[in-house]
CSV table of C-alpha atoms in Angstrom, one decimal:
chain,number,residue,atom,x,y,z
A,1,MET,CA,171.6,60.6,-72.3
A,2,HIS,CA,173.8,57.6,-71.7
A,3,ARG,CA,174.1,57.2,-75.5
A,4,ALA,CA,174.9,60.9,-75.9
A,5,LEU,CA,177.7,60.7,-73.3
A,6,ALA,CA,179.1,57.7,-75.1
A,7,LEU,CA,179.1,59.6,-78.4
A,8,ALA,CA,180.7,62.6,-76.8
A,9,ARG,CA,183.7,60.6,-75.7
A,10,ARG,CA,184.5,59.9,-79.3
A,11,GLY,CA,185.7,63.5,-79.6
A,12,SER,CA,188.6,62.9,-77.2
A,13,LEU,CA,191.9,64.0,-78.6
A,14,LYS,CA,190.2,65.8,-81.5
A,15,VAL,CA,188.1,68.7,-80.2
A,16,SER,CA,190.3,70.5,-77.6
A,17,PRO,CA,190.1,73.3,-76.6
A,18,ASN,CA,186.4,72.7,-77.0
A,19,PRO,CA,184.5,70.4,-74.7
A,20,MET,CA,183.3,66.9,-75.8
A,21,VAL,CA,179.6,67.0,-76.6
A,22,GLY,CA,177.2,64.3,-77.9
A,23,ALA,CA,173.6,64.5,-79.0
A,24,VAL,CA,170.8,62.0,-79.7
A,25,ILE,CA,167.4,62.7,-81.3
A,26,VAL,CA,164.4,60.5,-80.3
A,27,LYS,CA,160.9,60.1,-81.7
A,28,ASN,CA,158.3,57.6,-80.8
A,29,SER,CA,160.8,55.9,-78.5
A,30,HIS,CA,163.3,55.3,-81.3
A,31,ILE,CA,166.6,57.0,-82.0
A,32,ILE,CA,166.3,58.8,-85.3
A,33,GLY,CA,169.5,60.8,-85.2
A,34,LYS,CA,172.8,61.1,-83.4
A,35,GLY,CA,176.0,63.0,-83.5
A,36,TYR,CA,179.0,64.3,-81.6
A,37,HIS,CA,181.5,67.1,-81.9
A,38,LYS,CA,184.2,65.5,-84.1
A,39,SER,CA,186.8,68.2,-84.5
A,40,TYR,CA,187.7,71.7,-83.3
A,41,GLY,CA,186.1,74.1,-85.7
A,42,GLY,CA,183.7,71.5,-87.0
A,43,ASN,CA,180.0,71.1,-86.6
A,44,HIS,CA,178.7,70.9,-83.1
A,45,ALA,CA,177.0,67.7,-81.8
A,46,GLU,CA,173.5,69.1,-82.2
A,47,VAL,CA,174.0,70.0,-85.9
A,48,GLU,CA,175.7,66.6,-86.5
A,49,ALA,CA,172.7,64.9,-85.0
A,50,ILE,CA,170.2,66.9,-87.1
A,51,ASN,CA,172.2,66.3,-90.3
A,52,SER,CA,172.1,62.5,-89.6
A,53,VAL,CA,168.3,62.4,-90.0
A,54,LYS,CA,167.6,61.5,-93.6
A,55,ASP,CA,164.0,62.7,-93.6
A,56,LYS,CA,164.0,66.1,-92.0
A,57,GLU,CA,160.2,65.9,-91.6
A,58,ASP,CA,160.9,63.3,-88.9
A,59,LEU,CA,162.5,66.0,-86.8
A,60,LYS,CA,159.2,67.8,-86.2
A,61,GLY,CA,158.0,67.0,-82.6
A,62,SER,CA,161.1,65.0,-81.8
A,63,THR,CA,163.2,65.2,-78.6
A,64,MET,CA,166.9,65.9,-78.4
A,65,TYR,CA,169.2,64.8,-75.6
A,66,VAL,CA,172.5,66.8,-75.5
A,67,THR,CA,175.3,66.7,-73.0
A,68,LEU,CA,176.0,70.4,-72.9
A,69,GLU,CA,173.8,73.5,-73.4
A,70,PRO,CA,173.5,74.4,-77.1
A,71,CYS,CA,175.3,77.6,-78.0
A,72,ASN,CA,173.4,80.8,-78.9
A,73,HIS,CA,176.3,82.8,-80.4
A,74,VAL,CA,178.3,82.8,-83.6
A,75,GLY,CA,181.8,81.4,-83.2
A,76,LYS,CA,183.6,79.1,-85.6
A,77,THR,CA,180.1,77.7,-86.4
A,78,ASN,CA,176.6,79.2,-86.4
A,79,PRO,CA,174.4,79.0,-83.3
A,80,CYS,CA,173.1,75.5,-82.5
A,81,VAL,CA,170.0,76.9,-80.9
A,82,LYS,CA,168.8,78.3,-84.3
A,83,SER,CA,169.3,74.9,-86.0
A,84,ILE,CA,167.2,73.2,-83.2
A,85,ILE,CA,164.4,75.7,-83.5
A,86,ASP,CA,164.4,75.6,-87.3
A,87,ALA,CA,164.2,71.8,-87.2
A,88,LYS,CA,161.0,72.1,-85.1
A,89,ILE,CA,162.4,69.8,-82.4
A,90,SER,CA,159.8,70.2,-79.6
A,91,LYS,CA,161.9,69.3,-76.5
A,92,VAL,CA,165.5,69.3,-75.4
A,93,PHE,CA,167.0,67.6,-72.4
A,94,ILE,CA,170.3,69.4,-71.5
A,95,SER,CA,172.6,67.6,-69.2
A,96,MET,CA,174.5,70.7,-68.0
A,97,LEU,CA,174.5,74.4,-68.6
A,98,ASP,CA,177.6,75.9,-70.4
A,99,PRO,CA,179.6,78.0,-67.9
A,100,ASN,CA,181.2,79.9,-70.7
A,101,LYS,CA,180.2,83.5,-70.4
A,102,GLU,CA,179.2,83.6,-74.1
A,103,VAL,CA,176.5,81.0,-73.4
A,104,LYS,CA,175.8,80.7,-69.6
A,105,GLY,CA,172.1,79.9,-69.7
A,106,GLY,CA,171.4,81.9,-72.8
A,107,GLY,CA,171.1,78.9,-75.0
A,108,ALA,CA,168.4,77.4,-72.9
A,109,LYS,CA,166.5,80.7,-72.7
A,110,GLU,CA,166.6,81.1,-76.5
A,111,LEU,CA,165.2,77.6,-77.0
A,112,GLU,CA,162.3,78.5,-74.7
A,113,LYS,CA,161.7,81.7,-76.6
A,114,GLY,CA,161.5,79.6,-79.7
A,115,LYS,CA,158.8,77.4,-78.1
A,116,VAL,CA,161.1,74.5,-77.4
A,117,LYS,CA,160.5,72.8,-74.0
A,118,VAL,CA,163.8,72.5,-72.0
A,119,GLU,CA,164.8,70.3,-69.1
A,120,ILE,CA,168.2,70.7,-67.4
A,121,GLY,CA,170.2,68.4,-65.2
A,122,CYS,CA,169.8,64.9,-66.6
A,123,MET,CA,173.0,63.0,-65.7
A,124,GLU,CA,174.8,66.3,-64.9
A,125,LYS,CA,177.4,64.7,-62.6
A,126,GLU,CA,178.4,62.3,-65.5
A,127,SER,CA,178.7,65.2,-67.9
A,128,ARG,CA,180.8,67.3,-65.6
A,129,GLU,CA,183.2,64.4,-65.1
A,130,LEU,CA,183.4,63.8,-68.8
A,131,ASN,CA,184.5,67.4,-69.3
A,132,HIS,CA,186.3,68.0,-66.0
A,133,ILE,CA,189.4,69.0,-67.8
A,134,TRP,CA,187.6,71.7,-69.8
A,135,LEU,CA,185.7,73.0,-66.8
A,136,TYR,CA,188.8,73.3,-64.7
A,137,SER,CA,190.8,75.1,-67.3
A,138,LEU,CA,187.9,77.4,-68.1
A,139,SER,CA,187.7,78.6,-64.4
A,140,HIS,CA,191.4,78.6,-63.6
A,141,LYS,CA,192.9,79.8,-66.9
A,142,VAL,CA,195.6,77.2,-66.7
A,143,PRO,CA,195.6,73.6,-68.1
A,144,PHE,CA,194.2,70.8,-65.9
A,145,LEU,CA,197.2,68.6,-64.9
A,146,LEU,CA,197.0,64.9,-64.0
A,147,LEU,CA,200.2,63.9,-62.2
A,148,LYS,CA,201.0,60.2,-62.8
A,149,LEU,CA,203.7,58.3,-60.8
A,150,GLY,CA,204.5,54.6,-60.4
A,151,VAL,CA,206.1,53.5,-57.2
A,152,SER,CA,207.4,50.4,-55.4
A,153,LEU,CA,206.1,49.2,-52.1
A,154,ASP,CA,208.8,51.2,-50.4
A,155,SER,CA,207.7,54.4,-52.3
A,156,LYS,CA,210.6,54.5,-54.8
A,157,ILE,CA,210.0,55.6,-58.4
A,158,ALA,CA,213.2,54.3,-59.9
A,159,TYR,CA,216.3,52.2,-59.2
A,160,SER,CA,218.7,55.1,-59.8
A,161,ARG,CA,218.6,58.8,-60.6
A,162,GLU,CA,221.7,58.5,-62.9
A,163,LYS,CA,220.8,55.6,-65.1
A,164,SER,CA,217.9,54.5,-67.1
A,165,SER,CA,216.4,51.2,-65.9
A,166,SER,CA,215.2,48.6,-68.3
A,167,VAL,CA,213.2,47.1,-65.5
A,168,ARG,CA,209.7,48.5,-65.4
A,169,LEU,CA,208.0,48.9,-62.0
A,170,THR,CA,204.4,48.4,-63.0
A,171,ASN,CA,203.0,45.6,-65.2
A,172,SER,CA,202.0,45.6,-68.8
A,173,ARG,CA,198.3,46.2,-68.1
A,174,SER,CA,199.1,49.4,-66.0
A,175,LEU,CA,201.4,50.6,-68.9
A,176,TRP,CA,198.5,50.0,-71.3
A,177,GLN,CA,196.3,52.2,-69.1
A,178,VAL,CA,198.9,55.0,-69.2
A,179,GLN,CA,198.9,54.8,-73.0
A,180,LYS,CA,195.2,55.4,-72.9
A,181,LEU,CA,195.7,58.4,-70.7
A,182,ARG,CA,198.2,59.8,-73.2
A,183,LYS,CA,195.5,59.5,-75.9
A,184,PHE,CA,192.9,61.2,-73.7
A,185,TYR,CA,195.0,64.1,-72.5
A,186,SER,CA,196.9,64.5,-75.8
A,187,ASN,CA,199.7,66.4,-74.0
A,188,VAL,CA,202.5,64.7,-72.0
A,189,LEU,CA,204.8,66.7,-69.7
A,190,VAL,CA,208.2,65.6,-68.5
A,191,GLY,CA,211.4,67.2,-67.2
A,192,SER,CA,214.8,67.2,-69.0
A,193,ASN,CA,216.1,64.3,-67.0
A,194,THR,CA,213.5,62.0,-68.4
A,195,ILE,CA,214.8,62.8,-71.9
A,196,LYS,CA,218.5,62.6,-71.0
A,197,ILE,CA,218.4,59.4,-68.9
A,198,ASP,CA,215.5,57.4,-70.5
A,199,ASN,CA,215.6,58.9,-74.0
A,200,ALA,CA,211.8,58.8,-73.8
A,201,ARG,CA,209.7,58.9,-77.0
A,202,LEU,CA,206.5,60.1,-75.3
A,203,ASN,CA,204.5,58.6,-78.2
A,204,TYR,CA,201.3,56.7,-78.3
A,205,ARG,CA,202.0,53.0,-78.7
A,206,LEU,CA,198.6,51.3,-79.1
A,207,SER,CA,197.2,50.5,-82.5
A,208,ASP,CA,193.8,52.2,-82.2
A,209,SER,CA,195.2,55.6,-83.2
A,210,ASN,CA,198.0,57.1,-85.3
A,211,LEU,CA,197.9,60.4,-83.4
A,212,ASN,CA,200.7,61.1,-81.0
A,213,PRO,CA,200.4,63.4,-78.0
A,214,ARG,CA,202.1,66.7,-77.9
A,215,ALA,CA,205.3,66.5,-75.9
A,216,ILE,CA,206.0,69.3,-73.4
A,217,ILE,CA,209.5,69.3,-71.9
A,218,ILE,CA,210.7,71.4,-68.9
A,219,ASP,CA,214.3,72.2,-69.8
A,220,SER,CA,215.6,75.3,-68.1
A,221,ASN,CA,218.9,75.6,-70.1
A,222,LEU,CA,218.0,73.8,-73.3
A,223,SER,CA,220.4,71.1,-72.2
A,224,THR,CA,218.6,68.1,-73.9
A,225,SER,CA,220.2,66.8,-77.1
A,226,LEU,CA,218.4,67.5,-80.3
A,227,SER,CA,219.1,64.0,-81.4
A,228,SER,CA,216.9,62.7,-78.6
A,229,LEU,CA,214.1,60.4,-79.8
A,230,VAL,CA,211.4,62.8,-78.6
A,231,TYR,CA,212.5,65.3,-81.2
A,232,SER,CA,212.3,62.8,-84.0
A,233,LYS,CA,210.2,63.9,-87.0
A,234,GLU,CA,208.8,60.4,-87.4
A,235,PHE,CA,206.2,61.1,-84.7
A,236,SER,CA,204.5,63.9,-86.6
A,237,ARG,CA,203.6,65.9,-83.6
A,238,GLU,CA,204.4,69.2,-81.9
A,239,VAL,CA,207.1,69.5,-79.3
A,240,ILE,CA,207.1,72.4,-76.8
A,241,VAL,CA,210.2,73.1,-74.7
A,242,ILE,CA,209.8,75.4,-71.7
A,243,ALA,CA,213.1,77.2,-70.8
A,244,SER,CA,214.5,80.2,-69.1
A,245,LYS,CA,214.6,83.6,-70.7
A,246,ASN,CA,218.3,83.7,-69.7
A,247,VAL,CA,219.2,80.7,-71.8
A,248,ASP,CA,222.1,81.0,-74.3
A,249,LYS,CA,220.9,82.7,-77.5
A,250,ASP,CA,222.9,80.3,-79.7
A,251,ARG,CA,221.1,77.4,-78.0
A,252,ILE,CA,217.7,79.0,-78.7
A,253,LYS,CA,218.7,79.4,-82.4
A,254,LYS,CA,219.5,75.7,-82.7
A,255,PHE,CA,216.2,74.7,-81.3
A,256,GLU,CA,214.3,77.1,-83.4
A,257,GLU,CA,216.2,75.9,-86.5
A,258,ASN,CA,214.9,72.4,-85.7
A,259,LYS,CA,211.3,73.7,-85.6
A,260,ILE,CA,211.0,73.2,-81.8
A,261,ASP,CA,208.4,75.5,-80.2
A,262,LEU,CA,209.9,77.4,-77.3
A,263,ILE,CA,208.2,79.0,-74.3
A,264,LEU,CA,210.7,81.3,-72.5
A,265,VAL,CA,209.8,82.2,-68.9
A,266,ASN,CA,211.3,84.0,-65.9
A,267,SER,CA,213.5,82.0,-63.6
A,268,LEU,CA,215.1,82.4,-60.1
A,269,ASN,CA,218.0,80.3,-58.8
A,270,ASN,CA,217.6,78.1,-62.0
A,271,LYS,CA,214.0,77.3,-61.1
A,272,LEU,CA,211.5,78.2,-63.8
A,273,ASP,CA,208.3,80.1,-63.1
A,274,LEU,CA,206.0,77.2,-63.9
A,275,LYS,CA,202.8,79.2,-63.2
A,276,GLU,CA,203.9,81.6,-66.0
A,277,ALA,CA,204.6,78.7,-68.2
A,278,PHE,CA,201.2,77.1,-67.6
A,279,LYS,CA,199.4,80.4,-68.3
A,280,GLU,CA,201.2,80.5,-71.6
A,281,LEU,CA,200.2,76.9,-72.4
A,282,TYR,CA,196.6,77.9,-71.7
A,283,LYS,CA,196.9,80.8,-74.2
A,284,ARG,CA,198.0,78.2,-76.7
A,285,ASN,CA,194.7,76.3,-76.3
A,286,ILE,CA,196.2,73.5,-74.2
A,287,ARG,CA,193.6,72.4,-71.7
A,288,GLY,CA,194.7,69.0,-70.3
A,289,ILE,CA,198.2,67.7,-69.5
A,290,LEU,CA,199.4,64.3,-68.3
A,291,SER,CA,202.6,64.7,-66.3
A,292,GLU,CA,205.0,61.7,-66.5
A,293,GLY,CA,208.0,63.3,-64.9
A,294,GLY,CA,210.1,62.3,-61.9
A,295,SER,CA,210.3,63.3,-58.3
A,296,ARG,CA,211.8,66.7,-58.9
A,297,LEU,CA,209.3,67.9,-61.4
A,298,SER,CA,206.4,66.4,-59.5
A,299,SER,CA,207.5,68.1,-56.3
A,300,SER,CA,207.8,71.4,-58.1
A,301,LEU,CA,204.3,71.1,-59.6
A,302,PHE,CA,202.8,70.4,-56.2
A,303,LYS,CA,204.8,73.4,-54.8
A,304,GLU,CA,203.4,75.7,-57.5
A,305,LYS,CA,199.8,74.4,-56.9
A,306,LEU,CA,199.5,73.2,-60.5
A,307,VAL,CA,198.5,69.5,-59.8
A,308,SER,CA,194.7,69.0,-60.3
A,309,ARG,CA,194.6,65.2,-59.8
A,310,PHE,CA,197.2,62.7,-58.7
A,311,LEU,CA,197.3,59.1,-60.0
A,312,LEU,CA,199.6,56.7,-58.1
A,313,TYR,CA,200.4,53.2,-59.3
A,314,ARG,CA,202.0,50.9,-56.8
A,315,ALA,CA,203.9,47.7,-57.9
A,316,PRO,CA,204.7,44.7,-55.7
A,317,LYS,CA,208.5,45.4,-55.7
A,318,ILE,CA,211.0,46.6,-53.1
A,319,ILE,CA,213.9,48.7,-54.4
A,320,GLY,CA,215.8,49.7,-51.3
A,321,GLU,CA,217.6,52.8,-50.0
A,322,LYS,CA,219.5,53.5,-53.3
A,323,GLY,CA,216.2,54.1,-55.1
A,324,VAL,CA,214.7,57.4,-56.0
A,325,ASN,CA,212.1,58.7,-53.5
A,326,LEU,CA,208.6,59.4,-54.6
A,327,PHE,CA,209.0,63.2,-53.9
A,328,ASP,CA,212.0,65.4,-53.6
A,329,PHE,CA,210.8,67.3,-50.5
A,330,LYS,CA,213.5,70.0,-50.9
A,331,PHE,CA,211.2,71.4,-53.5
A,332,TYR,CA,208.1,71.2,-51.4
A,333,ASN,CA,206.7,74.0,-49.2
A,334,PHE,CA,204.9,72.4,-46.3
A,335,ASN,CA,202.9,75.6,-45.7
A,336,ASN,CA,200.9,74.7,-48.8
A,337,ARG,CA,198.2,72.6,-47.2
A,338,LEU,CA,196.4,70.1,-49.4
A,339,ASP,CA,192.9,68.8,-49.3
A,340,ILE,CA,193.3,65.4,-50.9
A,341,LYS,CA,190.2,63.3,-51.8
A,342,LEU,CA,190.3,59.7,-53.0
A,343,LEU,CA,188.2,59.5,-56.1
A,344,LYS,CA,188.9,55.9,-57.2
A,345,ASN,CA,191.2,53.0,-56.4
A,346,GLY,CA,191.6,49.5,-57.8
A,347,ARG,CA,193.8,46.7,-58.8
A,348,ILE,CA,195.4,45.8,-62.1
A,349,LYS,CA,196.7,42.3,-61.7
A,350,ASP,CA,199.3,42.6,-58.9
A,351,ASP,CA,199.5,46.4,-59.2
A,352,THR,CA,197.2,48.8,-57.4
A,353,PHE,CA,196.2,52.3,-58.3
A,354,SER,CA,194.7,55.3,-56.5
A,355,LEU,CA,193.3,58.5,-58.1
A,356,TYR,CA,193.2,61.6,-55.9
A,357,ASP,CA,191.5,65.0,-56.4
A,358,ILE,CA,193.8,67.8,-55.2
A,359,ASN,CA,192.6,71.1,-53.7
A,360,TYR,CA,194.8,73.8,-52.2
A,361,LEU,CA,193.8,75.4,-49.0
């Protein structure tokens, strides 16, 4: 199952809104087949593993290890359960049942009806963590959001709100880790100030992939310049801008002429209905989002109970009173009590990081 989980991770960035799934086939203590879900709409992991076995006679009496319950319904592909039964695989270890209402235990039952032995729960905790984004979005019907912020020792996120700073707070190793998060989540969220002040590209800068994350920008009045780097065609990726329904129609036309995808939502006192926006993002098959915005956007996301996890990097620097605070508490309603659980912490050279799970009471 360790091997199946490792294979499943290869589907990161390519299979959303589907979960990442891996499968391994074993006979006489040797791996004879393996596969993973490579792309949305493509073969599922079980079929990939079966197809990888050159001599199909070897499949008879073999054992399959799969990270998620095989499907028993027709979707973009045929049912995996039928492929397993037809291959005469004798036993299947399933790491976790599929909570999707179209499967939900049905796949395991169909296997048993087909005379295939089934065991459930092997490394279930690890499988749930692998697909925590998918599981969260499936149950809440909004994308899972990881809020990432970097701060100084005196809890400042920037030297100034008005000017872009060429001085990075965190070190190059921490920045490398954030690039990996961009690849994993494949959707990066920021506010309009990040575009106006920093002229952020929001691209993926490491050499192990030529895929750039989708950029999602909160821009109530469509005030960002279309000449900003984030809108450049060189990145070959989708850009979504979330704006108010009350925005100037001429401005909407200009964005649409530049092939920018707009989501228009209700607003009150120039504050967008972010919950409405996130529901629309879910409808567009967006399941996981990395937020790299500033204090105002971060505070608003907490206020609207949209933060699923919070990742805080702390650098050994002191900025002083002119710096930008970690949160803009004018946006925060203290009646929203939070249950915050530390999941992980560590050190990256002189930086430290802490990852928190967020639940709203």
